[in-house]
PDB file of C-alpha atoms in Angstrom:
ATOM      1  CA  MET A1168      92.813  14.614  53.122  1.00  0.00           C
ATOM      2  CA  ALA A1169      93.323  12.946  49.731  1.00  0.00           C
ATOM      3  CA  ASP A1170      96.304  13.744  47.527  1.00  0.00           C
ATOM      4  CA  SER A1171      95.909  16.293  44.766  1.00  0.00           C
ATOM      5  CA  SER A1172      97.417  15.543  41.372  1.00  0.00           C
ATOM      6  CA  PHE A1173      97.867  16.594  37.761  1.00  0.00           C
ATOM      7  CA  ASP A1174      99.297  15.041  34.615  1.00  0.00           C
ATOM      8  CA  ILE A1175     102.106  16.417  32.467  1.00  0.00           C
ATOM      9  CA  VAL A1176     101.429  15.492  28.833  1.00  0.00           C
ATOM     10  CA  SER A1177     102.729  16.436  25.412  1.00  0.00           C
ATOM     11  CA  LYS A1178      99.787  16.644  23.025  1.00  0.00           C
ATOM     12  CA  VAL A1179      98.824  18.682  20.005  1.00  0.00           C
ATOM     13  CA  ASP A1180      95.332  20.164  19.735  1.00  0.00           C
ATOM     14  CA  ARG A1181      94.370  18.752  16.337  1.00  0.00           C
ATOM     15  CA  MET A1182      91.544  21.302  15.896  1.00  0.00           C
ATOM     16  CA  GLU A1183      93.899  24.244  16.433  1.00  0.00           C
ATOM     17  CA  VAL A1184      96.433  22.768  14.007  1.00  0.00           C
ATOM     18  CA  ASP A1185      93.620  22.192  11.496  1.00  0.00           C
ATOM     19  CA  ASN A1186      92.538  25.827  11.874  1.00  0.00           C
ATOM     20  CA  ALA A1187      96.144  27.014  11.366  1.00  0.00           C
ATOM     21  CA  LEU A1188      96.463  24.772   8.303  1.00  0.00           C
ATOM     22  CA  ASN A1189      93.248  26.148   6.794  1.00  0.00           C
ATOM     23  CA  GLN A1190      94.337  29.751   7.464  1.00  0.00           C
ATOM     24  CA  THR A1191      97.710  29.012   5.851  1.00  0.00           C
ATOM     25  CA  ALA A1192      96.065  27.447   2.784  1.00  0.00           C
ATOM     26  CA  LYS A1193      93.839  30.499   2.421  1.00  0.00           C
ATOM     27  CA  GLU A1194      96.803  32.885   2.725  1.00  0.00           C
ATOM     28  CA  LEU A1195      98.856  30.866   0.217  1.00  0.00           C
ATOM     29  CA  ALA A1196      95.992  31.115  -2.268  1.00  0.00           C
ATOM     30  CA  GLN A1197      95.515  34.881  -1.779  1.00  0.00           C
ATOM     31  CA  ARG A1198      98.948  36.418  -1.171  1.00  0.00           C
ATOM     32  CA  PHE A1199     100.590  38.136  -4.134  1.00  0.00           C
ATOM     33  CA  ASP A1200     104.052  36.661  -3.557  1.00  0.00           C
ATOM     34  CA  PHE A1201     102.602  33.122  -3.774  1.00  0.00           C
ATOM     35  CA  LYS A1202     100.773  33.720  -7.091  1.00  0.00           C
ATOM     36  CA  GLY A1203     101.912  31.253  -9.768  1.00  0.00           C
ATOM     37  CA  THR A1204     104.010  29.156  -7.339  1.00  0.00           C
ATOM     38  CA  ASP A1205     101.348  26.454  -6.839  1.00  0.00           C
ATOM     39  CA  ALA A1206     101.983  26.633  -3.080  1.00  0.00           C
ATOM     40  CA  THR A1207      99.776  24.200  -1.137  1.00  0.00           C
ATOM     41  CA  ILE A1208      99.554  22.697   2.338  1.00  0.00           C
ATOM     42  CA  GLU A1209      97.648  19.546   3.234  1.00  0.00           C
ATOM     43  CA  TRP A1210      97.334  16.783   5.826  1.00  0.00           C
ATOM     44  CA  LYS A1211      99.326  13.588   5.217  1.00  0.00           C
ATOM     45  CA  GLY A1212      98.067  11.225   7.899  1.00  0.00           C
ATOM     46  CA  GLU A1213      96.968  11.877  11.478  1.00  0.00           C
ATOM     47  CA  LEU A1214      99.798  14.161  12.649  1.00  0.00           C
ATOM     48  CA  ALA A1215     101.695  14.926   9.430  1.00  0.00           C
ATOM     49  CA  VAL A1216     101.525  17.888   7.039  1.00  0.00           C
ATOM     50  CA  GLU A1217     103.059  18.385   3.596  1.00  0.00           C
ATOM     51  CA  LEU A1218     103.843  21.746   1.988  1.00  0.00           C
ATOM     52  CA  THR A1219     104.436  21.997  -1.766  1.00  0.00           C
ATOM     53  CA  ALA A1220     105.583  24.870  -4.014  1.00  0.00           C
ATOM     54  CA  SER A1221     107.364  25.380  -7.336  1.00  0.00           C
ATOM     55  CA  THR A1222     110.581  26.786  -5.803  1.00  0.00           C
ATOM     56  CA  GLU A1223     112.594  26.047  -2.668  1.00  0.00           C
ATOM     57  CA  GLU A1224     112.285  29.656  -1.437  1.00  0.00           C
ATOM     58  CA  ARG A1225     108.479  29.630  -1.758  1.00  0.00           C
ATOM     59  CA  VAL A1226     108.075  26.326   0.092  1.00  0.00           C
ATOM     60  CA  LYS A1227     110.266  27.699   2.915  1.00  0.00           C
ATOM     61  CA  ALA A1228     108.147  30.881   2.970  1.00  0.00           C
ATOM     62  CA  ALA A1229     104.985  28.730   3.118  1.00  0.00           C
ATOM     63  CA  LEU A1230     106.443  26.904   6.146  1.00  0.00           C
ATOM     64  CA  GLU A1231     107.085  30.267   7.845  1.00  0.00           C
ATOM     65  CA  VAL A1232     103.469  31.286   7.201  1.00  0.00           C
ATOM     66  CA  PHE A1233     102.317  27.975   8.746  1.00  0.00           C
ATOM     67  CA  ARG A1234     104.566  28.469  11.795  1.00  0.00           C
ATOM     68  CA  ASP A1235     103.196  31.994  12.230  1.00  0.00           C
ATOM     69  CA  LYS A1236      99.614  30.678  12.165  1.00  0.00           C
ATOM     70  CA  LEU A1237     100.492  27.954  14.707  1.00  0.00           C
ATOM     71  CA  VAL A1238     101.940  30.540  17.107  1.00  0.00           C
ATOM     72  CA  LYS A1239      98.829  32.705  16.797  1.00  0.00           C
ATOM     73  CA  ARG A1240      96.697  29.654  17.683  1.00  0.00           C
ATOM     74  CA  GLN A1241      98.903  28.878  20.756  1.00  0.00           C
ATOM     75  CA  VAL A1242     100.349  25.646  19.334  1.00  0.00           C
ATOM     76  CA  SER A1243     103.949  25.225  20.479  1.00  0.00           C
ATOM     77  CA  LEU A1244     106.524  25.107  17.679  1.00  0.00           C
ATOM     78  CA  LYS A1245     108.479  22.606  19.801  1.00  0.00           C
ATOM     79  CA  SER A1246     105.954  19.953  18.751  1.00  0.00           C
ATOM     80  CA  LEU A1247     106.488  20.654  15.010  1.00  0.00           C
ATOM     81  CA  ASP A1248     109.279  18.675  13.341  1.00  0.00           C
ATOM     82  CA  ALA A1249     109.826  20.009   9.794  1.00  0.00           C
ATOM     83  CA  GLN A1250     112.196  18.332   7.337  1.00  0.00           C
ATOM     84  CA  GLU A1251     114.464  20.128   4.868  1.00  0.00           C
ATOM     85  CA  PRO A1252     112.964  20.987   1.452  1.00  0.00           C
ATOM     86  CA  ARG A1253     113.367  18.211  -1.092  1.00  0.00           C
ATOM     87  CA  ALA A1254     112.942  18.280  -4.862  1.00  0.00           C
ATOM     88  CA  SER A1255     110.106  16.140  -6.198  1.00  0.00           C
ATOM     89  CA  GLY A1256     109.850  16.410  -9.959  1.00  0.00           C
ATOM     90  CA  LYS A1257     109.245  20.053 -10.860  1.00  0.00           C
ATOM     91  CA  GLU A1258     108.278  21.074  -7.326  1.00  0.00           C
ATOM     92  CA  TYR A1259     109.721  21.231  -3.827  1.00  0.00           C
ATOM     93  CA  LYS A1260     108.145  19.613  -0.773  1.00  0.00           C
ATOM     94  CA  ILE A1261     108.553  19.884   2.985  1.00  0.00           C
ATOM     95  CA  SER A1262     107.169  17.161   5.237  1.00  0.00           C
ATOM     96  CA  ALA A1263     106.353  18.157   8.812  1.00  0.00           C
ATOM     97  CA  THR A1264     105.133  15.996  11.664  1.00  0.00           C
ATOM     98  CA  PHE A1265     103.761  16.821  15.100  1.00  0.00           C
ATOM     99  CA  LYS A1266     105.284  15.057  18.093  1.00  0.00           C
ATOM    100  CA  ALA A1267     102.835  13.801  20.684  1.00  0.00           C
ATOM    101  CA  GLY A1268     103.448  11.918  23.906  1.00  0.00           C
ATOM    102  CA  ILE A1269     106.294  12.048  26.402  1.00  0.00           C
ATOM    103  CA  SER A1270     108.986   9.403  25.905  1.00  0.00           C
ATOM    104  CA  GLN A1271     110.455   7.483  28.849  1.00  0.00           C
ATOM    105  CA  GLU A1272     113.652   9.527  28.564  1.00  0.00           C
ATOM    106  CA  GLN A1273     111.753  12.846  28.611  1.00  0.00           C
ATOM    107  CA  ALA A1274     109.607  11.676  31.560  1.00  0.00           C
ATOM    108  CA  LYS A1275     112.763  10.772  33.506  1.00  0.00           C
ATOM    109  CA  LYS A1276     114.212  14.207  32.725  1.00  0.00           C
ATOM    110  CA  ILE A1277     111.094  15.959  34.115  1.00  0.00           C
ATOM    111  CA  GLY A1278     110.980  13.586  37.107  1.00  0.00           C
ATOM    112  CA  LYS A1279     114.613  14.378  37.948  1.00  0.00           C
ATOM    113  CA  LEU A1280     113.904  18.114  37.628  1.00  0.00           C
ATOM    114  CA  ILE A1281     110.953  17.814  40.036  1.00  0.00           C
ATOM    115  CA  ARG A1282     112.982  15.718  42.528  1.00  0.00           C
ATOM    116  CA  ASP A1283     115.996  18.033  42.448  1.00  0.00           C
ATOM    117  CA  GLU A1284     114.362  21.462  42.391  1.00  0.00           C
ATOM    118  CA  GLY A1285     110.719  20.942  43.384  1.00  0.00           C
ATOM    119  CA  PRO A1286     109.090  20.759  46.807  1.00  0.00           C
ATOM    120  CA  LYS A1287     110.021  17.638  48.778  1.00  0.00           C
ATOM    121  CA  SER A1288     106.401  16.490  49.325  1.00  0.00           C
ATOM    122  CA  VAL A1289     105.810  16.025  45.578  1.00  0.00           C
ATOM    123  CA  LYS A1290     105.935  12.578  43.955  1.00  0.00           C
ATOM    124  CA  SER A1291     105.978  11.842  40.228  1.00  0.00           C
ATOM    125  CA  GLN A1292     105.394   8.613  38.338  1.00  0.00           C
ATOM    126  CA  VAL A1293     105.405   7.694  34.652  1.00  0.00           C
ATOM    127  CA  MET A1294     102.092   6.436  33.297  1.00  0.00           C
ATOM    128  CA  GLY A1295     102.458   5.464  29.643  1.00  0.00           C
ATOM    129  CA  ASP A1296     103.185   8.606  27.635  1.00  0.00           C
ATOM    130  CA  GLU A1297     102.399  11.012  30.483  1.00  0.00           C
ATOM    131  CA  LEU A1298     103.725  11.865  33.935  1.00  0.00           C
ATOM    132  CA  ARG A1299     101.461  11.984  37.011  1.00  0.00           C
ATOM    133  CA  VAL A1300     102.520  14.389  39.764  1.00  0.00           C
ATOM    134  CA  THR A1301     100.915  14.051  43.220  1.00  0.00           C
ATOM    135  CA  SER A1302     101.142  15.905  46.520  1.00  0.00           C
ATOM    136  CA  LYS A1303      99.032  16.660  49.583  1.00  0.00           C
ATOM    137  CA  SER A1304      99.523  20.393  49.046  1.00  0.00           C
ATOM    138  CA  ARG A1305      98.002  22.131  46.013  1.00  0.00           C
ATOM    139  CA  ASP A1306     100.494  24.969  46.513  1.00  0.00           C
ATOM    140  CA  ASP A1307     103.326  22.498  45.958  1.00  0.00           C
ATOM    141  CA  LEU A1308     101.657  21.349  42.731  1.00  0.00           C
ATOM    142  CA  GLN A1309     101.400  24.967  41.587  1.00  0.00           C
ATOM    143  CA  ALA A1310     105.115  25.373  42.311  1.00  0.00           C
ATOM    144  CA  VAL A1311     105.884  22.270  40.202  1.00  0.00           C
ATOM    145  CA  ILE A1312     103.794  23.637  37.301  1.00  0.00           C
ATOM    146  CA  ALA A1313     105.726  26.923  37.464  1.00  0.00           C
ATOM    147  CA  LEU A1314     109.033  25.001  37.677  1.00  0.00           C
ATOM    148  CA  VAL A1315     108.260  22.870  34.599  1.00  0.00           C
ATOM    149  CA  LYS A1316     106.977  25.881  32.624  1.00  0.00           C
ATOM    150  CA  ASP A1317     110.206  27.779  33.338  1.00  0.00           C
ATOM    151  CA  ALA A1318     112.435  24.809  32.467  1.00  0.00           C
ATOM    152  CA  ASP A1319     113.971  24.961  29.000  1.00  0.00           C
ATOM    153  CA  LEU A1320     112.649  21.645  27.675  1.00  0.00           C
ATOM    154  CA  ASP A1321     113.098  20.611  24.052  1.00  0.00           C
ATOM    155  CA  PHE A1322     109.473  19.411  23.801  1.00  0.00           C
ATOM    156  CA  ALA A1323     106.076  20.979  24.451  1.00  0.00           C
ATOM    157  CA  VAL A1324     104.229  20.160  27.688  1.00  0.00           C
ATOM    158  CA  GLN A1325     100.685  20.730  28.879  1.00  0.00           C
ATOM    159  CA  PHE A1326      99.097  20.185  32.272  1.00  0.00           C
ATOM    160  CA  THR A1327      95.834  18.210  32.504  1.00  0.00           C
ATOM    161  CA  ASN A1328      93.557  16.549  35.074  1.00  0.00           C
ATOM    162  CA  TYR A1329      94.376  19.033  37.848  1.00  0.00           C
ATOM    163  CA  ARG A1330      92.417  17.923  40.921  1.00  0.00           C
TER     164      ARG A1330
END
């Protein structure tokens, strides 16, 4: 029987983030406490977002609204890296980027976790910015998925190509 496998990746669903961004922009335009603050949110590149408002408190509140929308759309906040508010002329801005891909260091951390605490028949190998986990037993793979989900990692992970 052939080995079963799956990949552990760290990706952001761009469509879900786009939906959250659009919902946030709509709420910023309609909510009473954002009236007259010129609060906006917009894309700045492929995986970067910029929030702008007239005061530091309002730009922080806009970021909280955005985080709330991301959670509702099942986008992990671990993948969002928001900077501190900075003054830019008469307004305040927050730049936020989304982290995608698993670094070599993070892949080694997951690999060590699987080796130490996972079933013995499971093998893992780094393939670029993802980690491939293989085993003859699908039950062992399910156990590894549960193990990685329960681990307190400082980055978001998803499981793809389960076969």
